[in-house]
Coordinates of C-alpha atoms and ligand atoms in Angstrom, one line a residue:
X1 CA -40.8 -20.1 -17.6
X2 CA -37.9 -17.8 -17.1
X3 CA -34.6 -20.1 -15.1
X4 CA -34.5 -18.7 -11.7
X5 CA -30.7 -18.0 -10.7
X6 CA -29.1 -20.2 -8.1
X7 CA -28.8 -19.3 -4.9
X8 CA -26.3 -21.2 -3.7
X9 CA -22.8 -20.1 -5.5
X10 CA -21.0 -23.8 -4.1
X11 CA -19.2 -21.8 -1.7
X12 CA -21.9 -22.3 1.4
X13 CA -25.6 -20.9 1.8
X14 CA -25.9 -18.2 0.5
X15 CA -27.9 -15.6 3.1
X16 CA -29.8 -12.8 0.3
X17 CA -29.9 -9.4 2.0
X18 CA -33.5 -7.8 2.7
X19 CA -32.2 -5.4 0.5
X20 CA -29.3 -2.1 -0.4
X21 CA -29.1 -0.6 3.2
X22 CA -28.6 -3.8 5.1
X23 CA -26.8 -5.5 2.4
X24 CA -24.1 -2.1 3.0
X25 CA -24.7 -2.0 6.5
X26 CA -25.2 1.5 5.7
X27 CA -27.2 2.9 8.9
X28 CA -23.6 1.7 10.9
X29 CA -21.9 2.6 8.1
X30 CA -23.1 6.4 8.2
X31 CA -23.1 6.6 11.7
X32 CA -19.5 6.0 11.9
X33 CA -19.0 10.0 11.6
X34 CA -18.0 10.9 15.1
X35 CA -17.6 15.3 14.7
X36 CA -15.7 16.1 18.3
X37 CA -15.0 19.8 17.4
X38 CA -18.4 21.0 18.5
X39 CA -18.2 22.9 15.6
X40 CA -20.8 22.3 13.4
X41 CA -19.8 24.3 10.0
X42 CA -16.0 23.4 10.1
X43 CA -14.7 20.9 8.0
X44 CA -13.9 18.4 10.2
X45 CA -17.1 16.1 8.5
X46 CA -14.5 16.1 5.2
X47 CA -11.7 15.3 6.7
X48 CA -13.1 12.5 8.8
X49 CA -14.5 11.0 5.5
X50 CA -11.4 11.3 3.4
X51 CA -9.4 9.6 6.0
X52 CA -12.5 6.3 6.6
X53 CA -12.5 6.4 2.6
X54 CA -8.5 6.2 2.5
X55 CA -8.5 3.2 5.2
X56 CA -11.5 1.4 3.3
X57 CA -8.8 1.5 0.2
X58 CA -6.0 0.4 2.6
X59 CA -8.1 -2.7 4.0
X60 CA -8.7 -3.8 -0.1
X61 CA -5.2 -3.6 -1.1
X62 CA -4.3 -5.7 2.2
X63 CA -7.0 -8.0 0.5
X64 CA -5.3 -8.0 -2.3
X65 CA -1.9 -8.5 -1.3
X66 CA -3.0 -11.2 0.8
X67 CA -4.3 -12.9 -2.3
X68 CA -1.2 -11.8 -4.2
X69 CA 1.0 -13.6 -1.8
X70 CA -0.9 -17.0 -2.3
X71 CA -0.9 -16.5 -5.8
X72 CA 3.3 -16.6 -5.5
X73 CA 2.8 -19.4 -3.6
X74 CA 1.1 -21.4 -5.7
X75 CA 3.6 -20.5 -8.9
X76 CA 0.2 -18.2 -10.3
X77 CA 2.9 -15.2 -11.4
X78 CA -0.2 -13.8 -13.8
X79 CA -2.9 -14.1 -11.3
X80 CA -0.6 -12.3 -8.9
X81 CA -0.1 -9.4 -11.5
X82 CA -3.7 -9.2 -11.8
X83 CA -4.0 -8.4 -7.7
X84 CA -0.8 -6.0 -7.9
X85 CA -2.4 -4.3 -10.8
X86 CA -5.5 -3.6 -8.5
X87 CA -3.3 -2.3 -5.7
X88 CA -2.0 0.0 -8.2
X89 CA -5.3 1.4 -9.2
X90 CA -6.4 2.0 -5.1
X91 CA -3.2 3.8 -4.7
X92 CA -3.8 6.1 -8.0
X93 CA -7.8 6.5 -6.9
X94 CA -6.5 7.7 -2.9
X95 CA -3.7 9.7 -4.8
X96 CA -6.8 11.5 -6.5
X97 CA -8.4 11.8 -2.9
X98 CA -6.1 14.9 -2.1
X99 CA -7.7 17.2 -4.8
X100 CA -10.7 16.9 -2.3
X101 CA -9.2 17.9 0.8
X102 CA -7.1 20.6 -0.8
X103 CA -10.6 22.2 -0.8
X104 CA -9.5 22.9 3.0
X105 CA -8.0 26.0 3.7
X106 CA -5.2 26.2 6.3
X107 CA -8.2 28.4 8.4
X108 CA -10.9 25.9 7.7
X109 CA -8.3 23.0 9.4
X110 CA -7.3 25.2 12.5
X111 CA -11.1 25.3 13.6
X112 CA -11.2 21.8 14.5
X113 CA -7.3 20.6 14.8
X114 CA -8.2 20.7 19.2
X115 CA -10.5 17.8 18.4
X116 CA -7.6 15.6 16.5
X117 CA -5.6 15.4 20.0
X118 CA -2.6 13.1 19.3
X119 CA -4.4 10.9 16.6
X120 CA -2.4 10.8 13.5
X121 CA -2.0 9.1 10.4
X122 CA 1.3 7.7 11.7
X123 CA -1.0 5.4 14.1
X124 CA -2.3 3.5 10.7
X125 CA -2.1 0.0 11.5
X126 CA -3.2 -0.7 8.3
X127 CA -0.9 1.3 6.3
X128 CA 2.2 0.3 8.2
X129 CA 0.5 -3.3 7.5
X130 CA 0.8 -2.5 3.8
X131 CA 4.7 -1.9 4.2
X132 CA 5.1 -5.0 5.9
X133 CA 3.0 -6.8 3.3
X134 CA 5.1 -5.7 0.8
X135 CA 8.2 -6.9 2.5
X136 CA 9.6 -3.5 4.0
X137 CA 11.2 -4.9 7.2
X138 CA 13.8 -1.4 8.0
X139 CA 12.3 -0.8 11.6
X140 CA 10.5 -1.8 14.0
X141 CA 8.2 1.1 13.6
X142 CA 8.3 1.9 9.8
X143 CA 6.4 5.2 10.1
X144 CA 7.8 6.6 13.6
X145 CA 5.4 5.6 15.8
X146 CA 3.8 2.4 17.4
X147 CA 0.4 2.1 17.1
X148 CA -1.8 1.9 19.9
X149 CA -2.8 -1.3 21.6
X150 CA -5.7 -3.1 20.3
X151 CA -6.6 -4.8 17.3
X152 CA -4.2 -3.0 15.0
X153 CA -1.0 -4.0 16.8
X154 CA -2.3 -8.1 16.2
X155 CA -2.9 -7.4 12.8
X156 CA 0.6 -5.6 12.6
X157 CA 2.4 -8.7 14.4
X158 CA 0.7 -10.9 12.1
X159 CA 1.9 -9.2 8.6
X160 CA 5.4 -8.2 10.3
X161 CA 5.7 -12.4 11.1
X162 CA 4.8 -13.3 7.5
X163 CA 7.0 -13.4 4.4
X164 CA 6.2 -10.1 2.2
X165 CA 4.9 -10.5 -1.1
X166 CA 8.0 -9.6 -2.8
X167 CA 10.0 -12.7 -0.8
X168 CA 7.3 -14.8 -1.8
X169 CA 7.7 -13.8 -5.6
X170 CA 11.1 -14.6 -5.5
X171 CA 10.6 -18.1 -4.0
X172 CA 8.6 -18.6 -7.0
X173 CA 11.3 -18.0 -9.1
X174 CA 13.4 -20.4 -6.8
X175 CA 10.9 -22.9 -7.7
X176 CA 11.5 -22.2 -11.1
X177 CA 14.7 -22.7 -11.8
X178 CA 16.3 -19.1 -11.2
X179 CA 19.4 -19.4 -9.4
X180 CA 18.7 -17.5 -6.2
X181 CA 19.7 -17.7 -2.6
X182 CA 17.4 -20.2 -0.3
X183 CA 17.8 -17.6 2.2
X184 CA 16.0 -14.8 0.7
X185 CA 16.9 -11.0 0.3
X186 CA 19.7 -10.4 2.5
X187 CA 20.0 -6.4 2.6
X188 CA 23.8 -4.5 2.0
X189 CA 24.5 -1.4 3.1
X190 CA 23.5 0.4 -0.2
X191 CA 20.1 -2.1 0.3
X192 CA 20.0 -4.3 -2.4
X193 CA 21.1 -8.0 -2.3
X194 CA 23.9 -8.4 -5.7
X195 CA 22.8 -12.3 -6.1
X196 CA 19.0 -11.3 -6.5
X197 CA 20.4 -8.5 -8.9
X198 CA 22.0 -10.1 -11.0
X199 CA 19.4 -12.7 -11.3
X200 CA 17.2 -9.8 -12.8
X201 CA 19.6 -8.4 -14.3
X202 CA 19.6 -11.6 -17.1
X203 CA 15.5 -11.0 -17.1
X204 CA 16.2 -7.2 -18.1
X205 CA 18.5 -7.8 -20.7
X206 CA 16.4 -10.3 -22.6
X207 CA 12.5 -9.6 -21.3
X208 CA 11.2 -11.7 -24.7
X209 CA 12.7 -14.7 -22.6
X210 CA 11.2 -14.3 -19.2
X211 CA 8.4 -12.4 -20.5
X212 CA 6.1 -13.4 -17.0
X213 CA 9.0 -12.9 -14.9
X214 CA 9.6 -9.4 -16.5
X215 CA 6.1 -7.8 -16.4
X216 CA 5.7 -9.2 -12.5
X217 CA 8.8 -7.3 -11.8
X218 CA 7.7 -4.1 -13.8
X219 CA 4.0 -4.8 -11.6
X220 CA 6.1 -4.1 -8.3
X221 CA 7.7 -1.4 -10.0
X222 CA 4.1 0.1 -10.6
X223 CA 2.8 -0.2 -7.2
X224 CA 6.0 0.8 -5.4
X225 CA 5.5 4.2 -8.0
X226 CA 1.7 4.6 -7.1
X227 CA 2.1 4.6 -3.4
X228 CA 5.6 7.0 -3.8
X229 CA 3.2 9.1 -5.8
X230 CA 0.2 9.5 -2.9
X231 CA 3.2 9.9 -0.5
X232 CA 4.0 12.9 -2.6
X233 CA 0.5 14.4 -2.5
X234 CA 0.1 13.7 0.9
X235 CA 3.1 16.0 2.1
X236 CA 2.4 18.7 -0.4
X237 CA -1.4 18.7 1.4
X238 CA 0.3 18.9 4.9
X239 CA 2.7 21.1 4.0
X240 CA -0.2 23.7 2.0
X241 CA -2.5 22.8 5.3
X242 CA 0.3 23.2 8.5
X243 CA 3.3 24.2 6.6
X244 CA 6.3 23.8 9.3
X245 CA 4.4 22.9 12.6
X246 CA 5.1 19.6 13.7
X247 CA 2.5 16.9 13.2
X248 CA -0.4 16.2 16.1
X249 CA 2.1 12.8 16.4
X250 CA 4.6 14.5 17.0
X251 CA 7.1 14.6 14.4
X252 CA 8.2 17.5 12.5
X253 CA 5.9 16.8 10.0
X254 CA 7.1 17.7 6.7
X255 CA 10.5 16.8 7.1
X256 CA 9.3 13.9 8.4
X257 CA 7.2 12.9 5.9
X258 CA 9.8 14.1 2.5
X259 CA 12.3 11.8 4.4
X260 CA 10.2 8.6 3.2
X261 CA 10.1 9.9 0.1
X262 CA 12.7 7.8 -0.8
X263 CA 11.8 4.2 0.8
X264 CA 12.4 1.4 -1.6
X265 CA 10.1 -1.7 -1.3
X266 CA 12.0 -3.8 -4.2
X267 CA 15.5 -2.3 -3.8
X268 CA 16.9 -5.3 -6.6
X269 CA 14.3 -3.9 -9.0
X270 CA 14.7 -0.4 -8.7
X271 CA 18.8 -1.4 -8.8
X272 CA 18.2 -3.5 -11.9
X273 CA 18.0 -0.7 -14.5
X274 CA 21.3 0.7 -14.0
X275 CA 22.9 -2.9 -14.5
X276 CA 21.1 -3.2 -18.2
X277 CA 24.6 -0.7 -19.7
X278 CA 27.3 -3.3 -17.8
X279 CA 28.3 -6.6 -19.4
X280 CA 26.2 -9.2 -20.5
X281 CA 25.4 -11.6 -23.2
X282 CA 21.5 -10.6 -23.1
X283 CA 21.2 -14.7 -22.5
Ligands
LIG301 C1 -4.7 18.0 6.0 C2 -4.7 16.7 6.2 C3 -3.5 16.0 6.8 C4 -2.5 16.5 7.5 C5 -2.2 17.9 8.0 C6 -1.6 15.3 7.8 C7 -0.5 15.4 8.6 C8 0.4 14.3 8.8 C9 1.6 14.4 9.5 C10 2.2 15.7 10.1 C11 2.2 13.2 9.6 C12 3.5 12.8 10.3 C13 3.2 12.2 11.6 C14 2.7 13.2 12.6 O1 3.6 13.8 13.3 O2 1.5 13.4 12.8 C15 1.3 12.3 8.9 C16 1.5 11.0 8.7 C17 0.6 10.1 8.0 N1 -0.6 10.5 7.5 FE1 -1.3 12.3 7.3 N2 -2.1 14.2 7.2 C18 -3.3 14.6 6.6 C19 -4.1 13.7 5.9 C20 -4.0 12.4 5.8 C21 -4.9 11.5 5.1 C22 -6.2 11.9 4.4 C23 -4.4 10.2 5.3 C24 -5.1 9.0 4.8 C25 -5.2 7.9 5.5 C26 -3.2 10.3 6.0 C27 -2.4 9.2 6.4 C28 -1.2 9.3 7.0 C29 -0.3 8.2 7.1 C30 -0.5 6.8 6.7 C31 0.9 8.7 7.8 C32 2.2 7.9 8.1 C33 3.0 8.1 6.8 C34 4.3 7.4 6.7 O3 4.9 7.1 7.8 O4 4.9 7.2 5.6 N3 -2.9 11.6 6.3 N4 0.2 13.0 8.4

């Protein structure tokens, strides 16, 4: 007789699903398409989609990070890489998502921009929540605006109050033996801490060494370039789909958005590679 699979994992009763759609939820799931223009051949059916699919990405990578962060805690540098690296890969797959929307002409947007009022990507929770996750702590409103009361300002409070992943990777190293400040990153004027710099600084010059220490480091690296590059894609849309007008929350839009273009989650790291020419016995 063939074995019949357990149904119990070890990690509580399992509850099987009558089957795909409730398993998905996908009757809520596909009537979560709200069209406010009134106008039922425009394009707004795309661009509500795009956006749901781009914050069912951001709530995984939260996921991830979340896992990531105990993963530091608990020394597990390999098993954190492992979570970074899938980051990395939802950043690169919602880089891709732009291609699709690019399929919207600046006339196709205009027929339904009324409906958007003042809702705007800058109102993310869970994006901002991605910043603060990864440790970016500049402002009190990372991306210009607060976001509205509700469920996203808890979740907000509860990342902002939390060490970011990157602090938490370099208590591990603490905790290891690497001779770095109990107090954690403390930011200079040209944003990097020296101390943690130079402490990477030894794992650059001789990465055979520290190999672990090395290729984490290189991980952040990665994610910080994957969400740099979907930064990138996203102003070139805005800009090819509005050009100069201001955004529907009120900034100036492009400007705006090229200004953070340049926001460094791992300031030490990205510093590192221009202290690998300076002295140094490559210990
Ligand atoms: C044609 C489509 C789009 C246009 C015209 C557009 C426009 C803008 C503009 C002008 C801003 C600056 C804030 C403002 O004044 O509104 C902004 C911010 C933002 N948008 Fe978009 N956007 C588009 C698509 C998307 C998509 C698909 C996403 C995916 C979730 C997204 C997520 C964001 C986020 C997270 C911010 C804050 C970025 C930051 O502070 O770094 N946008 N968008």
């Amino acid at each position: 007789m063939a074995k019949q699979a357990p149904r119990d994992s070890g990690r509580g009763a399992a509850r099987p699903a009558a089957g795909y759609p409730e398993y998905l939820a996908l009757e809520r799931l596909l009537g979560l398409q709200v069209l406010r223009s009134g106008h039922e051949g425009s394009d707004e059916l795309l661009f509500i989609l795009v956006h749901q699919i781009s914050e069912l990405w951001f709530k995984l990578v939260l996921h991830e990070l979340d896992q990531a962060g105990g993963d530091f805690d608990r020394d597990r540098l390999p098993q954190a890489c492992k979570r970074l690296s899938r980051c990395e890969v939802a950043f690169e797959q919602l880089a891709g998502i732009w291609q699709m929307l690019e399929t919207m002409t600046p006339s196709d947007y205009r027929a339904f921009r009324h409906a958007l009022g003042q809702a705007s990507g800058s109102q993310s929770f869970q994006f901002k929540a991605i910043e603060y996750a990864l440790g970016y702590r500049e402002s009190e409103s990372p991306n210009g605006q607060a976001p509205p009361p509700g469920p996203g300002q808890d979740l907000l409070a509860r990342w902002r109050a939390r060490p970011g992943v990157y602090e938490r990777f370099l208590a591990a190293l603490a905790r290891a033996g690497y001779d770095l400040p109990a107090d954690g990153p403390q930011r200079t004027p040209a944003g990097d801490d020296p101390r943690i710099r130079a402490i990477l600084a030894r794992v650059y010059r001789n990465p055979e060494r520290h190999w672990v220490v090395y290729e984490t480091a290189e991980k952040f690296m990665d994610v910080e370039e994957a969400i740099q590059r979907w930064r990138f894609r996203h102003v070139r849309a805005v800009e090819r789909t509005i050009g100069d007008l201001p955004g529907t929350g009120g900034t100036s839009g492009v400007g705006f958005l090229t200004a953070t273009l340049n926001r460094r989650f791992f300031p030490e790291i990205r510093a590192v590679r221009s202290d690998l020419y300076g002295d140094g016995d490559g210990e």
